[in-house]
PDB file of N, CA and C in Angstrom:
ATOM      1  N   THR A   1      -1.697  25.084  33.938  1.00  0.00           N
ATOM      2  CA  THR A   1      -2.635  24.401  33.056  1.00  0.00           C
ATOM      3  C   THR A   1      -1.855  23.618  32.003  1.00  0.00           C
ATOM      4  N   ARG A   2      -2.500  22.612  31.539  1.00  0.00           N
ATOM      5  CA  ARG A   2      -1.924  21.790  30.470  1.00  0.00           C
ATOM      6  C   ARG A   2      -2.366  22.319  29.128  1.00  0.00           C
ATOM      7  N   SER A   3      -1.450  22.361  28.215  1.00  0.00           N
ATOM      8  CA  SER A   3      -1.859  22.706  26.865  1.00  0.00           C
ATOM      9  C   SER A   3      -2.205  21.421  26.135  1.00  0.00           C
ATOM     10  N   SER A   4      -3.184  21.471  25.299  1.00  0.00           N
ATOM     11  CA  SER A   4      -3.559  20.256  24.568  1.00  0.00           C
ATOM     12  C   SER A   4      -3.147  20.433  23.108  1.00  0.00           C
ATOM     13  N   ARG A   5      -2.764  19.311  22.524  1.00  0.00           N
ATOM     14  CA  ARG A   5      -2.372  19.311  21.125  1.00  0.00           C
ATOM     15  C   ARG A   5      -3.406  18.535  20.320  1.00  0.00           C
ATOM     16  N   VAL A   6      -3.614  18.999  19.146  1.00  0.00           N
ATOM     17  CA  VAL A   6      -4.502  18.316  18.233  1.00  0.00           C
ATOM     18  C   VAL A   6      -3.674  17.870  17.031  1.00  0.00           C
ATOM     19  N   LEU A   7      -3.648  16.577  16.797  1.00  0.00           N
ATOM     20  CA  LEU A   7      -2.920  16.072  15.616  1.00  0.00           C
ATOM     21  C   LEU A   7      -3.916  15.991  14.472  1.00  0.00           C
ATOM     22  N   VAL A   8      -3.490  16.503  13.374  1.00  0.00           N
ATOM     23  CA  VAL A   8      -4.368  16.507  12.194  1.00  0.00           C
ATOM     24  C   VAL A   8      -3.674  15.694  11.118  1.00  0.00           C
ATOM     25  N   ASP A   9      -4.400  14.725  10.578  1.00  0.00           N
ATOM     26  CA  ASP A   9      -3.867  13.956   9.446  1.00  0.00           C
ATOM     27  C   ASP A   9      -3.939  14.823   8.206  1.00  0.00           C
ATOM     28  N   GLU A  10      -2.980  14.601   7.325  1.00  0.00           N
ATOM     29  CA  GLU A  10      -3.020  15.315   6.052  1.00  0.00           C
ATOM     30  C   GLU A  10      -2.446  14.427   4.976  1.00  0.00           C
ATOM     31  N   ALA A  11      -2.838  14.693   3.750  1.00  0.00           N
ATOM     32  CA  ALA A  11      -2.295  13.944   2.630  1.00  0.00           C
ATOM     33  C   ALA A  11      -0.845  14.342   2.420  1.00  0.00           C
ATOM     34  N   PRO A  12       0.011  13.389   2.125  1.00  0.00           N
ATOM     35  CA  PRO A  12       1.413  13.754   1.865  1.00  0.00           C
ATOM     36  C   PRO A  12       1.515  14.487   0.526  1.00  0.00           C
ATOM     37  N   PRO A  13       2.611  15.187   0.318  1.00  0.00           N
ATOM     38  CA  PRO A  13       2.817  15.836  -0.987  1.00  0.00           C
ATOM     39  C   PRO A  13       2.835  14.809  -2.105  1.00  0.00           C
ATOM     40  N   ALA A  14       2.462  15.224  -3.306  1.00  0.00           N
ATOM     41  CA  ALA A  14       2.427  14.311  -4.455  1.00  0.00           C
ATOM     42  C   ALA A  14       3.789  13.677  -4.700  1.00  0.00           C
ATOM     43  N   GLU A  15       4.863  14.380  -4.382  1.00  0.00           N
ATOM     44  CA  GLU A  15       6.209  13.819  -4.584  1.00  0.00           C
ATOM     45  C   GLU A  15       6.446  12.589  -3.712  1.00  0.00           C
ATOM     46  N   GLU A  16       5.877  12.587  -2.515  1.00  0.00           N
ATOM     47  CA  GLU A  16       6.011  11.440  -1.635  1.00  0.00           C
ATOM     48  C   GLU A  16       5.284  10.209  -2.224  1.00  0.00           C
ATOM     49  N   LEU A  17       4.069  10.442  -2.749  1.00  0.00           N
ATOM     50  CA  LEU A  17       3.352   9.328  -3.386  1.00  0.00           C
ATOM     51  C   LEU A  17       4.114   8.828  -4.603  1.00  0.00           C
ATOM     52  N   ASP A  18       4.726   9.768  -5.355  1.00  0.00           N
ATOM     53  CA  ASP A  18       5.548   9.347  -6.492  1.00  0.00           C
ATOM     54  C   ASP A  18       6.701   8.460  -6.048  1.00  0.00           C
ATOM     55  N   ARG A  19       7.326   8.798  -4.936  1.00  0.00           N
ATOM     56  CA  ARG A  19       8.445   7.983  -4.419  1.00  0.00           C
ATOM     57  C   ARG A  19       7.960   6.600  -4.049  1.00  0.00           C
ATOM     58  N   ILE A  20       6.794   6.541  -3.377  1.00  0.00           N
ATOM     59  CA  ILE A  20       6.234   5.229  -3.006  1.00  0.00           C
ATOM     60  C   ILE A  20       5.933   4.414  -4.245  1.00  0.00           C
ATOM     61  N   GLU A  21       5.321   5.019  -5.272  1.00  0.00           N
ATOM     62  CA  GLU A  21       5.012   4.312  -6.499  1.00  0.00           C
ATOM     63  C   GLU A  21       6.285   3.851  -7.227  1.00  0.00           C
ATOM     64  N   ASP A  22       7.336   4.654  -7.160  1.00  0.00           N
ATOM     65  CA  ASP A  22       8.616   4.256  -7.754  1.00  0.00           C
ATOM     66  C   ASP A  22       9.170   3.015  -7.073  1.00  0.00           C
ATOM     67  N   VAL A  23       9.055   2.953  -5.753  1.00  0.00           N
ATOM     68  CA  VAL A  23       9.537   1.772  -5.000  1.00  0.00           C
ATOM     69  C   VAL A  23       8.732   0.539  -5.412  1.00  0.00           C
ATOM     70  N   ILE A  24       7.399   0.690  -5.479  1.00  0.00           N
ATOM     71  CA  ILE A  24       6.563  -0.423  -5.887  1.00  0.00           C
ATOM     72  C   ILE A  24       6.921  -0.885  -7.290  1.00  0.00           C
ATOM     73  N   ALA A  25       7.129   0.037  -8.204  1.00  0.00           N
ATOM     74  CA  ALA A  25       7.497  -0.306  -9.586  1.00  0.00           C
ATOM     75  C   ALA A  25       8.825  -1.051  -9.643  1.00  0.00           C
ATOM     76  N   ALA A  26       9.799  -0.626  -8.836  1.00  0.00           N
ATOM     77  CA  ALA A  26      11.109  -1.300  -8.818  1.00  0.00           C
ATOM     78  C   ALA A  26      10.958  -2.726  -8.268  1.00  0.00           C
ATOM     79  N   GLN A  27      10.160  -2.878  -7.216  1.00  0.00           N
ATOM     80  CA  GLN A  27       9.950  -4.204  -6.652  1.00  0.00           C
ATOM     81  C   GLN A  27       9.217  -5.088  -7.619  1.00  0.00           C
ATOM     82  N   ARG A  28       8.245  -4.523  -8.321  1.00  0.00           N
ATOM     83  CA  ARG A  28       7.478  -5.299  -9.295  1.00  0.00           C
ATOM     84  C   ARG A  28       8.370  -5.750 -10.459  1.00  0.00           C
ATOM     85  N   ALA A  29       9.290  -4.882 -10.888  1.00  0.00           N
ATOM     86  CA  ALA A  29      10.200  -5.244 -11.984  1.00  0.00           C
ATOM     87  C   ALA A  29      11.103  -6.397 -11.601  1.00  0.00           C
ATOM     88  N   ASP A  30      11.440  -6.498 -10.337  1.00  0.00           N
ATOM     89  CA  ASP A  30      12.344  -7.546  -9.849  1.00  0.00           C
ATOM     90  C   ASP A  30      11.623  -8.791  -9.364  1.00  0.00           C
ATOM     91  N   THR A  31      10.294  -8.752  -9.304  1.00  0.00           N
ATOM     92  CA  THR A  31       9.528  -9.867  -8.709  1.00  0.00           C
ATOM     93  C   THR A  31       8.393 -10.261  -9.649  1.00  0.00           C
ATOM     94  N   PRO A  32       8.554 -11.325 -10.409  1.00  0.00           N
ATOM     95  CA  PRO A  32       7.522 -11.691 -11.376  1.00  0.00           C
ATOM     96  C   PRO A  32       6.190 -12.100 -10.745  1.00  0.00           C
ATOM     97  N   GLU A  33       6.164 -12.440  -9.469  1.00  0.00           N
ATOM     98  CA  GLU A  33       4.928 -12.810  -8.811  1.00  0.00           C
ATOM     99  C   GLU A  33       3.964 -11.625  -8.625  1.00  0.00           C
ATOM    100  N   ILE A  34       4.523 -10.412  -8.569  1.00  0.00           N
ATOM    101  CA  ILE A  34       3.678  -9.228  -8.408  1.00  0.00           C
ATOM    102  C   ILE A  34       3.116  -8.837  -9.782  1.00  0.00           C
ATOM    103  N   VAL A  35       1.787  -8.800  -9.865  1.00  0.00           N
ATOM    104  CA  VAL A  35       1.165  -8.435 -11.138  1.00  0.00           C
ATOM    105  C   VAL A  35       0.528  -7.054 -11.095  1.00  0.00           C
ATOM    106  N   GLY A  36       0.388  -6.462  -9.923  1.00  0.00           N
ATOM    107  CA  GLY A  36      -0.165  -5.131  -9.861  1.00  0.00           C
ATOM    108  C   GLY A  36      -0.441  -4.705  -8.420  1.00  0.00           C
ATOM    109  N   TYR A  37      -0.954  -3.507  -8.310  1.00  0.00           N
ATOM    110  CA  TYR A  37      -1.364  -2.990  -7.000  1.00  0.00           C
ATOM    111  C   TYR A  37      -2.485  -1.979  -7.263  1.00  0.00           C
ATOM    112  N   HIS A  38      -3.229  -1.712  -6.228  1.00  0.00           N
ATOM    113  CA  HIS A  38      -4.263  -0.699  -6.302  1.00  0.00           C
ATOM    114  C   HIS A  38      -4.600  -0.243  -4.882  1.00  0.00           C
ATOM    115  N   LYS A  39      -5.469   0.734  -4.801  1.00  0.00           N
ATOM    116  CA  LYS A  39      -5.907   1.310  -3.530  1.00  0.00           C
ATOM    117  C   LYS A  39      -4.723   1.812  -2.680  1.00  0.00           C
ATOM    118  N   LEU A  40      -3.756   2.434  -3.345  1.00  0.00           N
ATOM    119  CA  LEU A  40      -2.663   3.044  -2.586  1.00  0.00           C
ATOM    120  C   LEU A  40      -3.192   4.286  -1.894  1.00  0.00           C
ATOM    121  N   ARG A  41      -3.031   4.286  -0.582  1.00  0.00           N
ATOM    122  CA  ARG A  41      -3.449   5.429   0.236  1.00  0.00           C
ATOM    123  C   ARG A  41      -2.314   5.767   1.181  1.00  0.00           C
ATOM    124  N   ALA A  42      -2.160   7.053   1.433  1.00  0.00           N
ATOM    125  CA  ALA A  42      -1.136   7.492   2.397  1.00  0.00           C
ATOM    126  C   ALA A  42      -1.643   8.727   3.118  1.00  0.00           C
ATOM    127  N   ARG A  43      -1.198   8.858   4.344  1.00  0.00           N
ATOM    128  CA  ARG A  43      -1.520  10.026   5.123  1.00  0.00           C
ATOM    129  C   ARG A  43      -0.348  10.323   6.040  1.00  0.00           C
ATOM    130  N   ARG A  44      -0.279  11.538   6.481  1.00  0.00           N
ATOM    131  CA  ARG A  44       0.774  11.944   7.420  1.00  0.00           C
ATOM    132  C   ARG A  44       0.114  12.464   8.665  1.00  0.00           C
ATOM    133  N   ALA A  45       0.600  12.008   9.804  1.00  0.00           N
ATOM    134  CA  ALA A  45       0.141  12.507  11.109  1.00  0.00           C
ATOM    135  C   ALA A  45       1.405  12.861  11.891  1.00  0.00           C
ATOM    136  N   GLY A  46       1.617  14.137  12.070  1.00  0.00           N
ATOM    137  CA  GLY A  46       2.843  14.579  12.710  1.00  0.00           C
ATOM    138  C   GLY A  46       4.024  14.228  11.822  1.00  0.00           C
ATOM    139  N   ALA A  47       5.041  13.572  12.383  1.00  0.00           N
ATOM    140  CA  ALA A  47       6.219  13.192  11.612  1.00  0.00           C
ATOM    141  C   ALA A  47       6.096  11.818  10.955  1.00  0.00           C
ATOM    142  N   ARG A  48       4.981  11.099  11.205  1.00  0.00           N
ATOM    143  CA  ARG A  48       4.832   9.721  10.705  1.00  0.00           C
ATOM    144  C   ARG A  48       3.973   9.698   9.456  1.00  0.00           C
ATOM    145  N   TYR A  49       4.339   8.757   8.587  1.00  0.00           N
ATOM    146  CA  TYR A  49       3.537   8.465   7.394  1.00  0.00           C
ATOM    147  C   TYR A  49       2.863   7.121   7.574  1.00  0.00           C
ATOM    148  N   TYR A  50       1.644   7.010   7.112  1.00  0.00           N
ATOM    149  CA  TYR A  50       0.905   5.769   7.147  1.00  0.00           C
ATOM    150  C   TYR A  50       0.515   5.438   5.699  1.00  0.00           C
ATOM    151  N   VAL A  51       1.000   4.276   5.238  1.00  0.00           N
ATOM    152  CA  VAL A  51       0.779   3.877   3.843  1.00  0.00           C
ATOM    153  C   VAL A  51       0.021   2.577   3.830  1.00  0.00           C
ATOM    154  N   ASP A  52      -0.935   2.484   2.955  1.00  0.00           N
ATOM    155  CA  ASP A  52      -1.790   1.292   2.828  1.00  0.00           C
ATOM    156  C   ASP A  52      -1.964   0.996   1.349  1.00  0.00           C
ATOM    157  N   LEU A  53      -1.827  -0.265   0.946  1.00  0.00           N
ATOM    158  CA  LEU A  53      -2.037  -0.610  -0.447  1.00  0.00           C
ATOM    159  C   LEU A  53      -2.405  -2.068  -0.567  1.00  0.00           C
ATOM    160  N   HIS A  54      -2.978  -2.432  -1.705  1.00  0.00           N
ATOM    161  CA  HIS A  54      -3.336  -3.792  -2.040  1.00  0.00           C
ATOM    162  C   HIS A  54      -2.371  -4.251  -3.116  1.00  0.00           C
ATOM    163  N   LEU A  55      -1.639  -5.308  -2.831  1.00  0.00           N
ATOM    164  CA  LEU A  55      -0.640  -5.863  -3.760  1.00  0.00           C
ATOM    165  C   LEU A  55      -1.168  -7.160  -4.330  1.00  0.00           C
ATOM    166  N   GLN A  56      -1.195  -7.252  -5.654  1.00  0.00           N
ATOM    167  CA  GLN A  56      -1.787  -8.408  -6.319  1.00  0.00           C
ATOM    168  C   GLN A  56      -0.689  -9.349  -6.803  1.00  0.00           C
ATOM    169  N   PHE A  57      -0.933 -10.653  -6.603  1.00  0.00           N
ATOM    170  CA  PHE A  57       0.034 -11.679  -6.928  1.00  0.00           C
ATOM    171  C   PHE A  57      -0.494 -12.604  -8.024  1.00  0.00           C
ATOM    172  N   ARG A  58       0.443 -13.028  -8.864  1.00  0.00           N
ATOM    173  CA  ARG A  58       0.134 -13.942  -9.949  1.00  0.00           C
ATOM    174  C   ARG A  58      -0.484 -15.220  -9.427  1.00  0.00           C
ATOM    175  N   ARG A  59      -1.435 -15.724 -10.181  1.00  0.00           N
ATOM    176  CA  ARG A  59      -2.095 -16.979  -9.834  1.00  0.00           C
ATOM    177  C   ARG A  59      -1.064 -18.073  -9.603  1.00  0.00           C
ATOM    178  N   GLY A  60      -1.222 -18.830  -8.532  1.00  0.00           N
ATOM    179  CA  GLY A  60      -0.269 -19.908  -8.235  1.00  0.00           C
ATOM    180  C   GLY A  60       0.845 -19.516  -7.277  1.00  0.00           C
ATOM    181  N   THR A  61       0.948 -18.219  -6.939  1.00  0.00           N
ATOM    182  CA  THR A  61       1.960 -17.805  -5.992  1.00  0.00           C
ATOM    183  C   THR A  61       1.574 -18.381  -4.606  1.00  0.00           C
ATOM    184  N   SER A  62       2.522 -19.003  -3.943  1.00  0.00           N
ATOM    185  CA  SER A  62       2.219 -19.577  -2.620  1.00  0.00           C
ATOM    186  C   SER A  62       2.000 -18.471  -1.601  1.00  0.00           C
ATOM    187  N   LEU A  63       1.284 -18.830  -0.583  1.00  0.00           N
ATOM    188  CA  LEU A  63       1.044 -17.880   0.513  1.00  0.00           C
ATOM    189  C   LEU A  63       2.370 -17.466   1.135  1.00  0.00           C
ATOM    190  N   GLU A  64       3.283 -18.405   1.267  1.00  0.00           N
ATOM    191  CA  GLU A  64       4.591 -18.083   1.848  1.00  0.00           C
ATOM    192  C   GLU A  64       5.350 -17.076   0.997  1.00  0.00           C
ATOM    193  N   GLN A  65       5.307 -17.284  -0.330  1.00  0.00           N
ATOM    194  CA  GLN A  65       6.019 -16.350  -1.238  1.00  0.00           C
ATOM    195  C   GLN A  65       5.363 -14.980  -1.214  1.00  0.00           C
ATOM    196  N   ALA A  66       4.031 -14.928  -1.248  1.00  0.00           N
ATOM    197  CA  ALA A  66       3.326 -13.655  -1.207  1.00  0.00           C
ATOM    198  C   ALA A  66       3.649 -12.898   0.103  1.00  0.00           C
ATOM    199  N   HIS A  67       3.665 -13.634   1.193  1.00  0.00           N
ATOM    200  CA  HIS A  67       3.968 -13.024   2.495  1.00  0.00           C
ATOM    201  C   HIS A  67       5.381 -12.473   2.514  1.00  0.00           C
ATOM    202  N   ALA A  68       6.358 -13.228   2.051  1.00  0.00           N
ATOM    203  CA  ALA A  68       7.733 -12.777   2.030  1.00  0.00           C
ATOM    204  C   ALA A  68       7.910 -11.578   1.124  1.00  0.00           C
ATOM    205  N   THR A  69       7.261 -11.614  -0.009  1.00  0.00           N
ATOM    206  CA  THR A  69       7.360 -10.503  -0.972  1.00  0.00           C
ATOM    207  C   THR A  69       6.716  -9.238  -0.419  1.00  0.00           C
ATOM    208  N   ALA A  70       5.573  -9.386   0.233  1.00  0.00           N
ATOM    209  CA  ALA A  70       4.905  -8.216   0.840  1.00  0.00           C
ATOM    210  C   ALA A  70       5.829  -7.603   1.918  1.00  0.00           C
ATOM    211  N   HIS A  71       6.515  -8.433   2.689  1.00  0.00           N
ATOM    212  CA  HIS A  71       7.445  -7.894   3.679  1.00  0.00           C
ATOM    213  C   HIS A  71       8.588  -7.165   2.989  1.00  0.00           C
ATOM    214  N   ALA A  72       9.089  -7.669   1.879  1.00  0.00           N
ATOM    215  CA  ALA A  72      10.179  -7.000   1.166  1.00  0.00           C
ATOM    216  C   ALA A  72       9.715  -5.647   0.605  1.00  0.00           C
ATOM    217  N   VAL A  73       8.495  -5.609   0.073  1.00  0.00           N
ATOM    218  CA  VAL A  73       7.978  -4.343  -0.474  1.00  0.00           C
ATOM    219  C   VAL A  73       7.784  -3.364   0.676  1.00  0.00           C
ATOM    220  N   ARG A  74       7.229  -3.832   1.775  1.00  0.00           N
ATOM    221  CA  ARG A  74       7.058  -2.960   2.932  1.00  0.00           C
ATOM    222  C   ARG A  74       8.410  -2.390   3.396  1.00  0.00           C
ATOM    223  N   GLY A  75       9.407  -3.253   3.503  1.00  0.00           N
ATOM    224  CA  GLY A  75      10.719  -2.783   3.919  1.00  0.00           C
ATOM    225  C   GLY A  75      11.323  -1.784   2.961  1.00  0.00           C
ATOM    226  N   ALA A  76      11.120  -1.964   1.680  1.00  0.00           N
ATOM    227  CA  ALA A  76      11.642  -1.039   0.680  1.00  0.00           C
ATOM    228  C   ALA A  76      10.960   0.323   0.784  1.00  0.00           C
ATOM    229  N   ILE A  77       9.640   0.329   1.013  1.00  0.00           N
ATOM    230  CA  ILE A  77       8.924   1.602   1.174  1.00  0.00           C
ATOM    231  C   ILE A  77       9.384   2.277   2.454  1.00  0.00           C
ATOM    232  N   GLU A  78       9.491   1.524   3.563  1.00  0.00           N
ATOM    233  CA  GLU A  78       9.920   2.114   4.823  1.00  0.00           C
ATOM    234  C   GLU A  78      11.350   2.661   4.752  1.00  0.00           C
ATOM    235  N   ALA A  79      12.196   2.035   3.941  1.00  0.00           N
ATOM    236  CA  ALA A  79      13.574   2.528   3.732  1.00  0.00           C
ATOM    237  C   ALA A  79      13.580   3.836   2.945  1.00  0.00           C
ATOM    238  N   GLU A  80      12.667   3.946   2.003  1.00  0.00           N
ATOM    239  CA  GLU A  80      12.568   5.159   1.160  1.00  0.00           C
ATOM    240  C   GLU A  80      11.885   6.308   1.875  1.00  0.00           C
ATOM    241  N   ILE A  81      10.885   5.984   2.673  1.00  0.00           N
ATOM    242  CA  ILE A  81      10.135   7.003   3.409  1.00  0.00           C
ATOM    243  C   ILE A  81      10.347   6.764   4.893  1.00  0.00           C
ATOM    244  N   PRO A  82      11.366   7.393   5.483  1.00  0.00           N
ATOM    245  CA  PRO A  82      11.649   7.178   6.905  1.00  0.00           C
ATOM    246  C   PRO A  82      10.427   7.527   7.750  1.00  0.00           C
ATOM    247  N   GLN A  83      10.330   6.862   8.882  1.00  0.00           N
ATOM    248  CA  GLN A  83       9.225   7.055   9.845  1.00  0.00           C
ATOM    249  C   GLN A  83       7.873   6.775   9.226  1.00  0.00           C
ATOM    250  N   SER A  84       7.823   5.667   8.441  1.00  0.00           N
ATOM    251  CA  SER A  84       6.558   5.282   7.836  1.00  0.00           C
ATOM    252  C   SER A  84       6.120   3.923   8.374  1.00  0.00           C
ATOM    253  N   ASP A  85       4.837   3.761   8.464  1.00  0.00           N
ATOM    254  CA  ASP A  85       4.224   2.460   8.788  1.00  0.00           C
ATOM    255  C   ASP A  85       3.465   2.046   7.545  1.00  0.00           C
ATOM    256  N   VAL A  86       3.780   0.845   7.064  1.00  0.00           N
ATOM    257  CA  VAL A  86       3.219   0.374   5.796  1.00  0.00           C
ATOM    258  C   VAL A  86       2.374  -0.883   6.054  1.00  0.00           C
ATOM    259  N   LEU A  87       1.167  -0.875   5.538  1.00  0.00           N
ATOM    260  CA  LEU A  87       0.268  -2.027   5.623  1.00  0.00           C
ATOM    261  C   LEU A  87      -0.034  -2.485   4.206  1.00  0.00           C
ATOM    262  N   ILE A  88       0.275  -3.766   3.935  1.00  0.00           N
ATOM    263  CA  ILE A  88       0.039  -4.297   2.599  1.00  0.00           C
ATOM    264  C   ILE A  88      -0.970  -5.444   2.686  1.00  0.00           C
ATOM    265  N   HIS A  89      -2.028  -5.338   1.893  1.00  0.00           N
ATOM    266  CA  HIS A  89      -3.020  -6.381   1.768  1.00  0.00           C
ATOM    267  C   HIS A  89      -2.624  -7.217   0.539  1.00  0.00           C
ATOM    268  N   THR A  90      -2.492  -8.521   0.716  1.00  0.00           N
ATOM    269  CA  THR A  90      -2.141  -9.372  -0.418  1.00  0.00           C
ATOM    270  C   THR A  90      -3.410  -9.928  -1.057  1.00  0.00           C
ATOM    271  N   GLU A  91      -3.418  -9.954  -2.375  1.00  0.00           N
ATOM    272  CA  GLU A  91      -4.577 -10.397  -3.109  1.00  0.00           C
ATOM    273  C   GLU A  91      -4.168 -11.207  -4.333  1.00  0.00           C
ATOM    274  N   PRO A  92      -5.054 -12.082  -4.806  1.00  0.00           N
ATOM    275  CA  PRO A  92      -4.782 -12.784  -6.076  1.00  0.00           C
ATOM    276  C   PRO A  92      -4.979 -11.811  -7.242  1.00  0.00           C
ATOM    277  N   GLU A  93      -4.412 -12.121  -8.384  1.00  0.00           N
ATOM    278  CA  GLU A  93      -4.444 -11.207  -9.515  1.00  0.00           C
ATOM    279  C   GLU A  93      -5.817 -10.889 -10.013  1.00  0.00           C
ATOM    280  N   GLY A  94      -6.787 -11.757  -9.843  1.00  0.00           N
ATOM    281  CA  GLY A  94      -8.120 -11.499 -10.340  1.00  0.00           C
ATOM    282  C   GLY A  94      -9.017 -10.699  -9.410  1.00  0.00           C
ATOM    283  N   SER A  95      -8.498 -10.189  -8.308  1.00  0.00           N
ATOM    284  CA  SER A  95      -9.330  -9.556  -7.304  1.00  0.00           C
ATOM    285  C   SER A  95      -9.736  -8.143  -7.641  1.00  0.00           C
ATOM    286  N   PHE A  96      -9.043  -7.474  -8.541  1.00  0.00           N
ATOM    287  CA  PHE A  96      -9.340  -6.068  -8.835  1.00  0.00           C
ATOM    288  C   PHE A  96     -10.610  -5.927  -9.619  1.00  0.00           C
ATOM    289  N   ARG A  97     -11.445  -4.957  -9.226  1.00  0.00           N
ATOM    290  CA  ARG A  97     -12.629  -4.618  -9.989  1.00  0.00           C
ATOM    291  C   ARG A  97     -12.554  -3.122 -10.295  1.00  0.00           C
ATOM    292  N   PRO A  98     -13.035  -2.717 -11.461  1.00  0.00           N
ATOM    293  CA  PRO A  98     -13.055  -1.280 -11.778  1.00  0.00           C
ATOM    294  C   PRO A  98     -13.906  -0.539 -10.742  1.00  0.00           C
ATOM    295  N   PRO A  99     -13.594   0.756 -10.525  1.00  0.00           N
ATOM    296  CA  PRO A  99     -14.316   1.522  -9.495  1.00  0.00           C
ATOM    297  C   PRO A  99     -15.842   1.478  -9.666  1.00  0.00           C
ATOM    298  N   GLU A 100     -16.322   1.441 -10.888  1.00  0.00           N
ATOM    299  CA  GLU A 100     -17.765   1.426 -11.101  1.00  0.00           C
ATOM    300  C   GLU A 100     -18.416   0.117 -10.650  1.00  0.00           C
ATOM    301  N   GLU A 101     -17.623  -0.927 -10.478  1.00  0.00           N
ATOM    302  CA  GLU A 101     -18.143  -2.231 -10.009  1.00  0.00           C
ATOM    303  C   GLU A 101     -17.926  -2.445  -8.534  1.00  0.00           C
ATOM    304  N   GLU A 102     -17.159  -1.590  -7.890  1.00  0.00           N
ATOM    305  CA  GLU A 102     -16.896  -1.772  -6.475  1.00  0.00           C
ATOM    306  C   GLU A 102     -18.208  -1.771  -5.691  1.00  0.00           C
ATOM    307  N   GLY A 103     -18.285  -2.544  -4.641  1.00  0.00           N
ATOM    308  CA  GLY A 103     -19.489  -2.580  -3.841  1.00  0.00           C
ATOM    309  C   GLY A 103     -20.470  -3.646  -4.303  1.00  0.00           C
ATOM    310  N   ARG A 104     -20.209  -4.284  -5.451  1.00  0.00           N
ATOM    311  CA  ARG A 104     -21.051  -5.362  -5.900  1.00  0.00           C
ATOM    312  C   ARG A 104     -20.243  -6.643  -5.889  1.00  0.00           C
ATOM    313  N   GLY A 105     -20.895  -7.739  -5.632  1.00  0.00           N
ATOM    314  CA  GLY A 105     -20.193  -9.005  -5.662  1.00  0.00           C
ATOM    315  C   GLY A 105     -19.371  -9.251  -4.393  1.00  0.00           C
ATOM    316  N   PRO A 106     -18.488 -10.233  -4.452  1.00  0.00           N
ATOM    317  CA  PRO A 106     -17.773 -10.634  -3.234  1.00  0.00           C
ATOM    318  C   PRO A 106     -16.680  -9.645  -2.832  1.00  0.00           C
ATOM    319  N   TYR A 107     -16.252  -8.783  -3.733  1.00  0.00           N
ATOM    320  CA  TYR A 107     -15.158  -7.875  -3.408  1.00  0.00           C
ATOM    321  C   TYR A 107     -15.744  -6.509  -3.102  1.00  0.00           C
ATOM    322  N   ARG A 108     -15.463  -5.995  -1.946  1.00  0.00           N
ATOM    323  CA  ARG A 108     -15.979  -4.708  -1.556  1.00  0.00           C
ATOM    324  C   ARG A 108     -14.837  -3.805  -1.085  1.00  0.00           C
ATOM    325  N   ALA A 109     -14.961  -2.533  -1.370  1.00  0.00           N
ATOM    326  CA  ALA A 109     -13.951  -1.584  -0.904  1.00  0.00           C
ATOM    327  C   ALA A 109     -13.970  -1.545   0.606  1.00  0.00           C
ATOM    328  N   GLY A 110     -12.781  -1.460   1.208  1.00  0.00           N
ATOM    329  CA  GLY A 110     -12.662  -1.467   2.642  1.00  0.00           C
ATOM    330  C   GLY A 110     -12.802  -0.145   3.299  1.00  0.00           C
TER     331      GLY A 110
END
């Protein structure tokens, strides 16, 4: 008979999220186009980490620059957290809405 495995996702330890936030802070300090981030989420499935965040860029940042910067941030996180897959959503600086306003208007939580 075959044994079956069940993979269960779990939240990573708080220390791992701290490491991710430290990487983002370092990238932000070196990159004036980055004005903030929000909706940082992470989960672990087996040995892999899955990280998702929204990175906000200063008004006037070109699409090419935002794309290149998002790749650099992704690479820095993946270097800090081995075996991680990082997805970064790029947004203009005015896109953030407080949690109490989410779900109204053109910006909706994903």
